[in-house]
PDB file of N, CA and C in Angstrom:
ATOM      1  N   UNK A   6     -13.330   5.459  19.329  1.00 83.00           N
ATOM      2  CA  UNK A   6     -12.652   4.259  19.604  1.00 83.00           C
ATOM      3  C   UNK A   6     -11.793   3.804  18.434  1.00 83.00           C
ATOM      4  N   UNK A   7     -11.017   2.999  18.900  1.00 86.00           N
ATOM      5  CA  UNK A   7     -10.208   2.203  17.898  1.00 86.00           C
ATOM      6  C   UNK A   7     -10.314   0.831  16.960  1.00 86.00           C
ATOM      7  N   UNK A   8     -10.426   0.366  16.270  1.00 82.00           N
ATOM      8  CA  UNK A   8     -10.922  -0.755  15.537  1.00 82.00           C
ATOM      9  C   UNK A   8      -9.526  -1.742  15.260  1.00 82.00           C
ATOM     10  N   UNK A   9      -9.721  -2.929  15.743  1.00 82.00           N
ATOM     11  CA  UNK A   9      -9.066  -3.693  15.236  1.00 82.00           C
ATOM     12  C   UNK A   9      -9.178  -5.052  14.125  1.00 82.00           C
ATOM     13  N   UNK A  10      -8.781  -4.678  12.815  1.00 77.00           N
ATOM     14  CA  UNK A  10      -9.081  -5.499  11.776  1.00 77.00           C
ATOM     15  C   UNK A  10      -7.594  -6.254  11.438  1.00 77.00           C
ATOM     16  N   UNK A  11      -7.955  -7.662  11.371  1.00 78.00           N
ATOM     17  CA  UNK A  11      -7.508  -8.850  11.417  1.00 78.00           C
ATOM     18  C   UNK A  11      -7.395  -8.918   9.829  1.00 78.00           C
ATOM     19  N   UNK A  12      -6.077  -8.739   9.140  1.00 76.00           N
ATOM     20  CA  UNK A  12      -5.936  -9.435   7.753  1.00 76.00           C
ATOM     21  C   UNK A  12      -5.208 -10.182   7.433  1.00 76.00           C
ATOM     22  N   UNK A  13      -5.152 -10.894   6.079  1.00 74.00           N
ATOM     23  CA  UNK A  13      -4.552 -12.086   5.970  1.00 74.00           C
ATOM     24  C   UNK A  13      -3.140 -10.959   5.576  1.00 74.00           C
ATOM     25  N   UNK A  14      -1.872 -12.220   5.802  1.00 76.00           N
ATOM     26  CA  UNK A  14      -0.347 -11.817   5.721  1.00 76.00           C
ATOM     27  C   UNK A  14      -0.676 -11.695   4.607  1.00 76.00           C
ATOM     28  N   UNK A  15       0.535 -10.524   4.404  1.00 75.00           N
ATOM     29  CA  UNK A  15       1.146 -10.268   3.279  1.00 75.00           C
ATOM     30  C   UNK A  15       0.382 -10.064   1.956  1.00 75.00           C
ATOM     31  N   UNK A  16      -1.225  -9.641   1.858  1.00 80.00           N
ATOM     32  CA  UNK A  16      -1.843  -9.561   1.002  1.00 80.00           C
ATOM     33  C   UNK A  16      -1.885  -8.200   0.190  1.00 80.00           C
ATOM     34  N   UNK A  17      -1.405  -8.188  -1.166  1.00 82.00           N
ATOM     35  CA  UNK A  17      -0.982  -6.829  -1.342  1.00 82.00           C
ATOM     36  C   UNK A  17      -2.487  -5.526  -1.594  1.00 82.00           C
ATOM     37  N   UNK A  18      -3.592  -6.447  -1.302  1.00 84.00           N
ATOM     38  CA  UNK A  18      -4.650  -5.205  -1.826  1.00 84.00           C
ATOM     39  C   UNK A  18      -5.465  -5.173  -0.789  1.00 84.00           C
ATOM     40  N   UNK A  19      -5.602  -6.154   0.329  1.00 86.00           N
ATOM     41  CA  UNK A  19      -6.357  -5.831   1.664  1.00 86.00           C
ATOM     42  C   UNK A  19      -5.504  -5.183   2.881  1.00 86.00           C
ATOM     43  N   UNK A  20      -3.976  -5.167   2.798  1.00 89.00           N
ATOM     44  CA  UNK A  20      -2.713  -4.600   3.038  1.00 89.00           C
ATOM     45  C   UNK A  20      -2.299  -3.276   2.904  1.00 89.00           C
ATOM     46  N   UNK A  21      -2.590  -2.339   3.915  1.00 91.00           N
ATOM     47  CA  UNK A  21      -2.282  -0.793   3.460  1.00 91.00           C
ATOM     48  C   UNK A  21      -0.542  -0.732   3.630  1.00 91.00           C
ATOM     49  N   UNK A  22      -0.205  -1.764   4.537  1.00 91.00           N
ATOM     50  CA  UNK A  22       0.869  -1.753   4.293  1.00 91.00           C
ATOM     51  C   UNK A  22       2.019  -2.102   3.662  1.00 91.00           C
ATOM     52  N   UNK A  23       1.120  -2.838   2.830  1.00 92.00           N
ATOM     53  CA  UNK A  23       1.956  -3.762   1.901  1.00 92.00           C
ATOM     54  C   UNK A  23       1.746  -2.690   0.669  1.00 92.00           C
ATOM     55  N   UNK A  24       0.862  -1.495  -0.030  1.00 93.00           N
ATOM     56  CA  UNK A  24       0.771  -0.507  -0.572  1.00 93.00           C
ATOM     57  C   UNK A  24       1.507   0.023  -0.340  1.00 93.00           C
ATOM     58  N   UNK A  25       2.178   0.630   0.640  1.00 95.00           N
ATOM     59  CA  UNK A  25       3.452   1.260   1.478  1.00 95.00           C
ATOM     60  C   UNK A  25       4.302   1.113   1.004  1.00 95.00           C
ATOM     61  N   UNK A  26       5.042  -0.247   1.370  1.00 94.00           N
ATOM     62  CA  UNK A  26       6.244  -1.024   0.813  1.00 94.00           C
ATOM     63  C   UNK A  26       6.968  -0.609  -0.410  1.00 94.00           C
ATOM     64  N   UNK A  27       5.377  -0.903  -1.451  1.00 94.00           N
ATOM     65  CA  UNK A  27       5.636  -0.755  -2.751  1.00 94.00           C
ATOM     66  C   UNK A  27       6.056   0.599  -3.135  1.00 94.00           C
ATOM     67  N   UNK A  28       5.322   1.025  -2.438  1.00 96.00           N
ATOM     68  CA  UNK A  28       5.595   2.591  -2.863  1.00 96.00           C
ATOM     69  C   UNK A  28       6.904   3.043  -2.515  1.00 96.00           C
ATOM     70  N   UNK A  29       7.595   2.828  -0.904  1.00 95.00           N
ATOM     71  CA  UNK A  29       8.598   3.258  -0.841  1.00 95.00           C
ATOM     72  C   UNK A  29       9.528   2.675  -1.459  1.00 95.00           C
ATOM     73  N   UNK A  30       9.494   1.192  -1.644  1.00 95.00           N
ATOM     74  CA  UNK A  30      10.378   0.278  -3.041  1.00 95.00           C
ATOM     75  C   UNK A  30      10.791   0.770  -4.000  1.00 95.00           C
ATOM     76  N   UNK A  31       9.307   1.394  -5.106  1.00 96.00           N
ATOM     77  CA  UNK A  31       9.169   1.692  -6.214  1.00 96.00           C
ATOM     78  C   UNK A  31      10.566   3.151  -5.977  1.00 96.00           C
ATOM     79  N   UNK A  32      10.393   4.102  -4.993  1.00 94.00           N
ATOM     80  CA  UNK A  32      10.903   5.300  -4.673  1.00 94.00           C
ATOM     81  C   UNK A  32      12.268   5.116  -4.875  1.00 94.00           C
ATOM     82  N   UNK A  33      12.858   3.824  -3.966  1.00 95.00           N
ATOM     83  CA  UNK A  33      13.868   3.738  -3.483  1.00 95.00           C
ATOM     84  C   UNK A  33      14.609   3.238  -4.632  1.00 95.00           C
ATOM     85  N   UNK A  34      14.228   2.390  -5.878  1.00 95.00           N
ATOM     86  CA  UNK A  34      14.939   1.575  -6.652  1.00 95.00           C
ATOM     87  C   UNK A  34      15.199   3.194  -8.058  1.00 95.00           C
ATOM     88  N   UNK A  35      14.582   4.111  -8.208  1.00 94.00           N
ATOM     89  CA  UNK A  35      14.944   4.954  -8.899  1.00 94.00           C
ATOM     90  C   UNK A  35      16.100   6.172  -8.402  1.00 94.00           C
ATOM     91  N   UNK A  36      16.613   6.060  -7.450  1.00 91.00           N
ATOM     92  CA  UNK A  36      17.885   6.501  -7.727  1.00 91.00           C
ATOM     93  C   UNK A  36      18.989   5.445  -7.227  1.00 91.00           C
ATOM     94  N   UNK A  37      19.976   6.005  -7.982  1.00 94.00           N
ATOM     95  CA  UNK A  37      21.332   5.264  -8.035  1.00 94.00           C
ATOM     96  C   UNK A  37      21.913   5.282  -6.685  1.00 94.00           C
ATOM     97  N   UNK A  38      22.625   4.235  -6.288  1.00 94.00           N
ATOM     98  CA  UNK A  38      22.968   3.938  -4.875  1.00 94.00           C
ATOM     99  C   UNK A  38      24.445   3.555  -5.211  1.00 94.00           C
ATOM    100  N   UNK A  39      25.682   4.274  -4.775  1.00 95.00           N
ATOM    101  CA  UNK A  39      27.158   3.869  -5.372  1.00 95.00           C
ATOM    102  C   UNK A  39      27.355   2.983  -3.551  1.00 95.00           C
ATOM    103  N   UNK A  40      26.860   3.329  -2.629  1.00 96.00           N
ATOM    104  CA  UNK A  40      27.799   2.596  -0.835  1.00 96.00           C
ATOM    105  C   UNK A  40      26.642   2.238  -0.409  1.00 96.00           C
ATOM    106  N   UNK A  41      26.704   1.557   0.425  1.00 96.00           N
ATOM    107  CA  UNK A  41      25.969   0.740   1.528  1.00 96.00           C
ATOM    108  C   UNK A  41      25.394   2.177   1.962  1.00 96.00           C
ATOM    109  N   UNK A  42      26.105   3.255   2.231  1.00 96.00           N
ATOM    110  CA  UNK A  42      25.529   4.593   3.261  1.00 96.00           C
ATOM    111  C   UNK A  42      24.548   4.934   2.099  1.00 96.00           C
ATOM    112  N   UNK A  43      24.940   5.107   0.959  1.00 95.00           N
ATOM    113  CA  UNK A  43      23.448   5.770   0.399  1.00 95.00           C
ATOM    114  C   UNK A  43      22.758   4.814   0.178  1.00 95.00           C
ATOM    115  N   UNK A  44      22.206   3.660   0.153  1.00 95.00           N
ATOM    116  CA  UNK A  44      21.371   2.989  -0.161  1.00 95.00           C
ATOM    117  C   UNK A  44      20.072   3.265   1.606  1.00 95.00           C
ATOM    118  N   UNK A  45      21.301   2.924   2.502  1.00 94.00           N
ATOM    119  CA  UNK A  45      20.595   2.960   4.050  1.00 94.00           C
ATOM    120  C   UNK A  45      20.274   4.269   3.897  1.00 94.00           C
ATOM    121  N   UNK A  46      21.209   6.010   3.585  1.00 94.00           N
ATOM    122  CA  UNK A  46      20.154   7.126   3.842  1.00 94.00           C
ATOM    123  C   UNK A  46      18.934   6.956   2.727  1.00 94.00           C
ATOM    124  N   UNK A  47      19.195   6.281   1.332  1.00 94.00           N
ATOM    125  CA  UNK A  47      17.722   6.645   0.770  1.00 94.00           C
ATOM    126  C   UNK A  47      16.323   5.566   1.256  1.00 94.00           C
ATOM    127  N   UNK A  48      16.892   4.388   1.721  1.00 93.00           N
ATOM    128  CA  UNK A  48      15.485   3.622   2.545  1.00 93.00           C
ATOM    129  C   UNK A  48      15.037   4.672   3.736  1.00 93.00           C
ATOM    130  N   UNK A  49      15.961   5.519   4.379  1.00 93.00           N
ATOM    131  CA  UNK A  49      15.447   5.779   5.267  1.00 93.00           C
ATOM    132  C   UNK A  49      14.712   7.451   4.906  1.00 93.00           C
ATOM    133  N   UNK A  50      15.296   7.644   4.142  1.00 93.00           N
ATOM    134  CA  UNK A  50      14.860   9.219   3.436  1.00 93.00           C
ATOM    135  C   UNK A  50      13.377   8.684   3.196  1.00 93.00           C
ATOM    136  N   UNK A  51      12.838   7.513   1.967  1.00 93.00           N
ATOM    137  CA  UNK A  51      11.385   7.526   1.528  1.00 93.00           C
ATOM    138  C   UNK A  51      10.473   7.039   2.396  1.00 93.00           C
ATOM    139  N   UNK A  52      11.099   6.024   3.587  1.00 93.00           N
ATOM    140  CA  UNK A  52      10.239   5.827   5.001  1.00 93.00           C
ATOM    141  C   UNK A  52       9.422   6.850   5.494  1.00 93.00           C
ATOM    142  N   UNK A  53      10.592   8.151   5.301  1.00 92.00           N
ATOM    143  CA  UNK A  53      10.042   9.270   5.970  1.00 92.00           C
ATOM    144  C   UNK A  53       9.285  10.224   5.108  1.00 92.00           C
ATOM    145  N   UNK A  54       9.219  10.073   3.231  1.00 94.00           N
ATOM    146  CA  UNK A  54       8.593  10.887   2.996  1.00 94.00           C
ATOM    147  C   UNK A  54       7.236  10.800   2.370  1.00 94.00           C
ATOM    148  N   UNK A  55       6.832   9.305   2.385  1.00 93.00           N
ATOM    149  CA  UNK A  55       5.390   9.023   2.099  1.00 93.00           C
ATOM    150  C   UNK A  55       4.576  10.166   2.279  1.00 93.00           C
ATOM    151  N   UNK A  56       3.921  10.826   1.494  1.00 95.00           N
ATOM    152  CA  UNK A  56       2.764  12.152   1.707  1.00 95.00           C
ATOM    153  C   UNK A  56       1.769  11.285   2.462  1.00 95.00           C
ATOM    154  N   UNK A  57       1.098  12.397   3.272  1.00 95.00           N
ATOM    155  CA  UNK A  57      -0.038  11.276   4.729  1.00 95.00           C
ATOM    156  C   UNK A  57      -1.087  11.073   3.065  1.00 95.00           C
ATOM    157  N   UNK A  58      -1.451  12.012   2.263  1.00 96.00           N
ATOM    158  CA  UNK A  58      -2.596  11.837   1.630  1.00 96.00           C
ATOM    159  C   UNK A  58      -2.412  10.086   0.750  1.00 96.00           C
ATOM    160  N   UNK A  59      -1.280  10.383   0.784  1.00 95.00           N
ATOM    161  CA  UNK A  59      -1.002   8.836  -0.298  1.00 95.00           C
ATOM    162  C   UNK A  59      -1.005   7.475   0.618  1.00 95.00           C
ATOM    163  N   UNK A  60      -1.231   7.590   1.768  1.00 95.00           N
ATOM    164  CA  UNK A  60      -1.306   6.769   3.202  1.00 95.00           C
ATOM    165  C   UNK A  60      -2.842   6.588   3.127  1.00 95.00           C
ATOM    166  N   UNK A  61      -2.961   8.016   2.843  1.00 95.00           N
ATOM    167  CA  UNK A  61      -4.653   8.125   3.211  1.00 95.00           C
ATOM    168  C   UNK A  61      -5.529   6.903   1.924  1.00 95.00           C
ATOM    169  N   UNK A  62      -4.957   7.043   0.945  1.00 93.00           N
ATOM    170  CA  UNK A  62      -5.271   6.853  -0.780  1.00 93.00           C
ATOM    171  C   UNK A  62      -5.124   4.978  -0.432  1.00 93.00           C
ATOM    172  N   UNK A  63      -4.039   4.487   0.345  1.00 93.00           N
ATOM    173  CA  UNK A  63      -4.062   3.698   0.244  1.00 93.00           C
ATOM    174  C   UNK A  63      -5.207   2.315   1.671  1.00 93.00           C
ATOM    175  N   UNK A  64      -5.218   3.124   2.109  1.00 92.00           N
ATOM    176  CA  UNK A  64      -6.196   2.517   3.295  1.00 92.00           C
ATOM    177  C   UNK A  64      -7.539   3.018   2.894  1.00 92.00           C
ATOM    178  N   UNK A  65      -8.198   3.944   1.750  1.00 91.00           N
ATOM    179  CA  UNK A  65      -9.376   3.366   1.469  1.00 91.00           C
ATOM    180  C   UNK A  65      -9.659   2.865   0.346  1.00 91.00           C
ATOM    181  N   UNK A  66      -8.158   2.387  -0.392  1.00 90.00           N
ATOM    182  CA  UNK A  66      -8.133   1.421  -1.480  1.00 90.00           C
ATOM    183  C   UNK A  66      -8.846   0.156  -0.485  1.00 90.00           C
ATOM    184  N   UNK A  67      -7.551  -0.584   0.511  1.00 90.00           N
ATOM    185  CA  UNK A  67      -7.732  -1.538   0.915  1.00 90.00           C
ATOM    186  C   UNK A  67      -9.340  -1.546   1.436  1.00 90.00           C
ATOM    187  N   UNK A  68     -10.002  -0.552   1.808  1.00 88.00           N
ATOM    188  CA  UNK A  68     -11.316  -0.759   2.499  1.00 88.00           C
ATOM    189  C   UNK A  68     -11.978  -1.029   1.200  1.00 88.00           C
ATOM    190  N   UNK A  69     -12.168  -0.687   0.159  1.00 89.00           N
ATOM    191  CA  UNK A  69     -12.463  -0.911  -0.764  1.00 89.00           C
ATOM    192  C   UNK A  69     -12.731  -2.402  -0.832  1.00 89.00           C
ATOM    193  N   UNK A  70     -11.364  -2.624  -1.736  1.00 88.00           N
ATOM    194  CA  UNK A  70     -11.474  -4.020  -1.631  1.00 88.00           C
ATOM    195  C   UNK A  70     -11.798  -5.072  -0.469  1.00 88.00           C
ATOM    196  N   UNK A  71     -11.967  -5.123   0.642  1.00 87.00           N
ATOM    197  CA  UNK A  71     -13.105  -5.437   2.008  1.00 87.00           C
ATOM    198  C   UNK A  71     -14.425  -5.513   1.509  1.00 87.00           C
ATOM    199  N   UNK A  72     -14.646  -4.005   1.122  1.00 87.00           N
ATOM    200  CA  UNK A  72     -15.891  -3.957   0.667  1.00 87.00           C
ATOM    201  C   UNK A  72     -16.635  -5.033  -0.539  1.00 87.00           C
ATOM    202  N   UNK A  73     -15.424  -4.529  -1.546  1.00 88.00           N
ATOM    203  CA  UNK A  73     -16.120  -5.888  -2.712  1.00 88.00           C
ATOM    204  C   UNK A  73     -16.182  -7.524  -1.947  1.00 88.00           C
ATOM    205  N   UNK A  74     -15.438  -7.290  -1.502  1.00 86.00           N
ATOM    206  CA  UNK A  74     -15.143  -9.513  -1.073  1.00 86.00           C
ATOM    207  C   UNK A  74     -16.350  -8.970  -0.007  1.00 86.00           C
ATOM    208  N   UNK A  75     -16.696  -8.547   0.843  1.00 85.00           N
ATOM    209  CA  UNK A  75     -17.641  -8.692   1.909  1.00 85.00           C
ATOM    210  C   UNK A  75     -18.919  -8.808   0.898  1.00 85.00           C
ATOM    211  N   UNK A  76     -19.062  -8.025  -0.652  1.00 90.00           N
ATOM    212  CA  UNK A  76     -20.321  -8.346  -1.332  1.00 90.00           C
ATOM    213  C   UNK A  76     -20.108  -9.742  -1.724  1.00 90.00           C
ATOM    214  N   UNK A  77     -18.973 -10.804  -1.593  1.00 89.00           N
ATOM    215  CA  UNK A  77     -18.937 -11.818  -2.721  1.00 89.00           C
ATOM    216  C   UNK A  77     -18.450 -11.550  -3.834  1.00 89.00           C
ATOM    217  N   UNK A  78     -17.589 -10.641  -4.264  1.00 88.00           N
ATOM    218  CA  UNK A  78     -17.400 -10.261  -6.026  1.00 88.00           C
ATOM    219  C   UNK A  78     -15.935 -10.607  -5.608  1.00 88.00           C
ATOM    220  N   UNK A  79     -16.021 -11.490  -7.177  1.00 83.00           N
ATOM    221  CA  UNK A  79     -14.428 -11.706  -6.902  1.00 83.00           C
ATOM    222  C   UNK A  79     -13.432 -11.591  -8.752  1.00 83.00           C
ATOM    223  N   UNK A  80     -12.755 -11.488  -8.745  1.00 82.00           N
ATOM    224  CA  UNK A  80     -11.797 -11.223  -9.980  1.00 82.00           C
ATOM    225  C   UNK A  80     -12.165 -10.121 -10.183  1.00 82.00           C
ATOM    226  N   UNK A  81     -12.600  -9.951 -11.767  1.00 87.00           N
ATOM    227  CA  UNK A  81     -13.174  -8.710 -12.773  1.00 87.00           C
ATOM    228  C   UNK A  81     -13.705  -8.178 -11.816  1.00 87.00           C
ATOM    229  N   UNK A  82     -14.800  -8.192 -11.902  1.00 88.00           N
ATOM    230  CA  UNK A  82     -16.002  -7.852 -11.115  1.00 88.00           C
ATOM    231  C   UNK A  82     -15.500  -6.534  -9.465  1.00 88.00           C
ATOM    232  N   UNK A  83     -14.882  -7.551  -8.951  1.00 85.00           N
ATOM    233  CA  UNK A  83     -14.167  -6.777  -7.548  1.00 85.00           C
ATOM    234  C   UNK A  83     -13.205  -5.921  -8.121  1.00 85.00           C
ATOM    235  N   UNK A  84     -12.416  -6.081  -9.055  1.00 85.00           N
ATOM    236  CA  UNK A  84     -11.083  -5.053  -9.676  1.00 85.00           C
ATOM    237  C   UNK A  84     -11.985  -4.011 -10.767  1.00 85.00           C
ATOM    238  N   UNK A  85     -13.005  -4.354 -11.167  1.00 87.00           N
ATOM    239  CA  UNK A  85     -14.356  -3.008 -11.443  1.00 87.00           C
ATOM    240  C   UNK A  85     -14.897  -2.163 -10.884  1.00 87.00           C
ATOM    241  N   UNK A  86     -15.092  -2.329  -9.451  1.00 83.00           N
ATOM    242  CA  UNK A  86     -15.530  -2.109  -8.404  1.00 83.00           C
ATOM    243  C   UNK A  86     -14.806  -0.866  -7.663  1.00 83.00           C
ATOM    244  N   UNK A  87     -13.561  -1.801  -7.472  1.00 84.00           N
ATOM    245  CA  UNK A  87     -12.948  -1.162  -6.671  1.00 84.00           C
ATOM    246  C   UNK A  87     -12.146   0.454  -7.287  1.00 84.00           C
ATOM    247  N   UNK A  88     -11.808  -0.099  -8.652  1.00 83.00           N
ATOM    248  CA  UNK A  88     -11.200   0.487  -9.341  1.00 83.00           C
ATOM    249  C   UNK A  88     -12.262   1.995 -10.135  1.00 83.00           C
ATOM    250  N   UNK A  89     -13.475   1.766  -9.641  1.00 69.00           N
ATOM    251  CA  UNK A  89     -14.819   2.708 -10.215  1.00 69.00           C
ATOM    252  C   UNK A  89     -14.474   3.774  -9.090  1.00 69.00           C
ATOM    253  N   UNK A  90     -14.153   3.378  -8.017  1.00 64.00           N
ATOM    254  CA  UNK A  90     -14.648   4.171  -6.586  1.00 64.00           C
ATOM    255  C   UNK A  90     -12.687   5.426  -6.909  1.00 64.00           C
TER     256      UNK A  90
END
């Protein structure tokens, strides 16, 4: 079956997709863009080349962090945690 989990907007560490973003952001702002056409083929070039494993990397970050806040740990403690696993 399928699971549906309810998260808050726009939260960048319970957010696999907001991990995404960044990543294709981070991708997109390192090469040089001279026209409107290369800026639109390179958003659409790193859309498409996210590796699944780095998809994968980032949805059991976010479970992660679920995990710490579902114990109650919050700041240090949860960014120890999460960051151990």
């Amino acid at each position: 079956g399928n699971y549906c989990i309810f998260l808050p907007k726009f939260h960048c560490k319970l957010n696999p997709i907001e991990m995404y973003w960044g990543w294709v952001k981070y991708r997109f702002r390192e090469i040089p863009k001279k026209t409107f056409q290369d800026a639109k083929d390179a958003a659409f070039k790193y859309l498409h080349t996210c590796p699944t494993e780095v998809i994968r990397c980032f949805i059991n970050q976010s479970f992660c962090w679920m995990s710490a806040y579902q114990c109650r740990l919050t700041g240090k403690a949860a960014e120890w945690v999460v960051e151990d696993f």
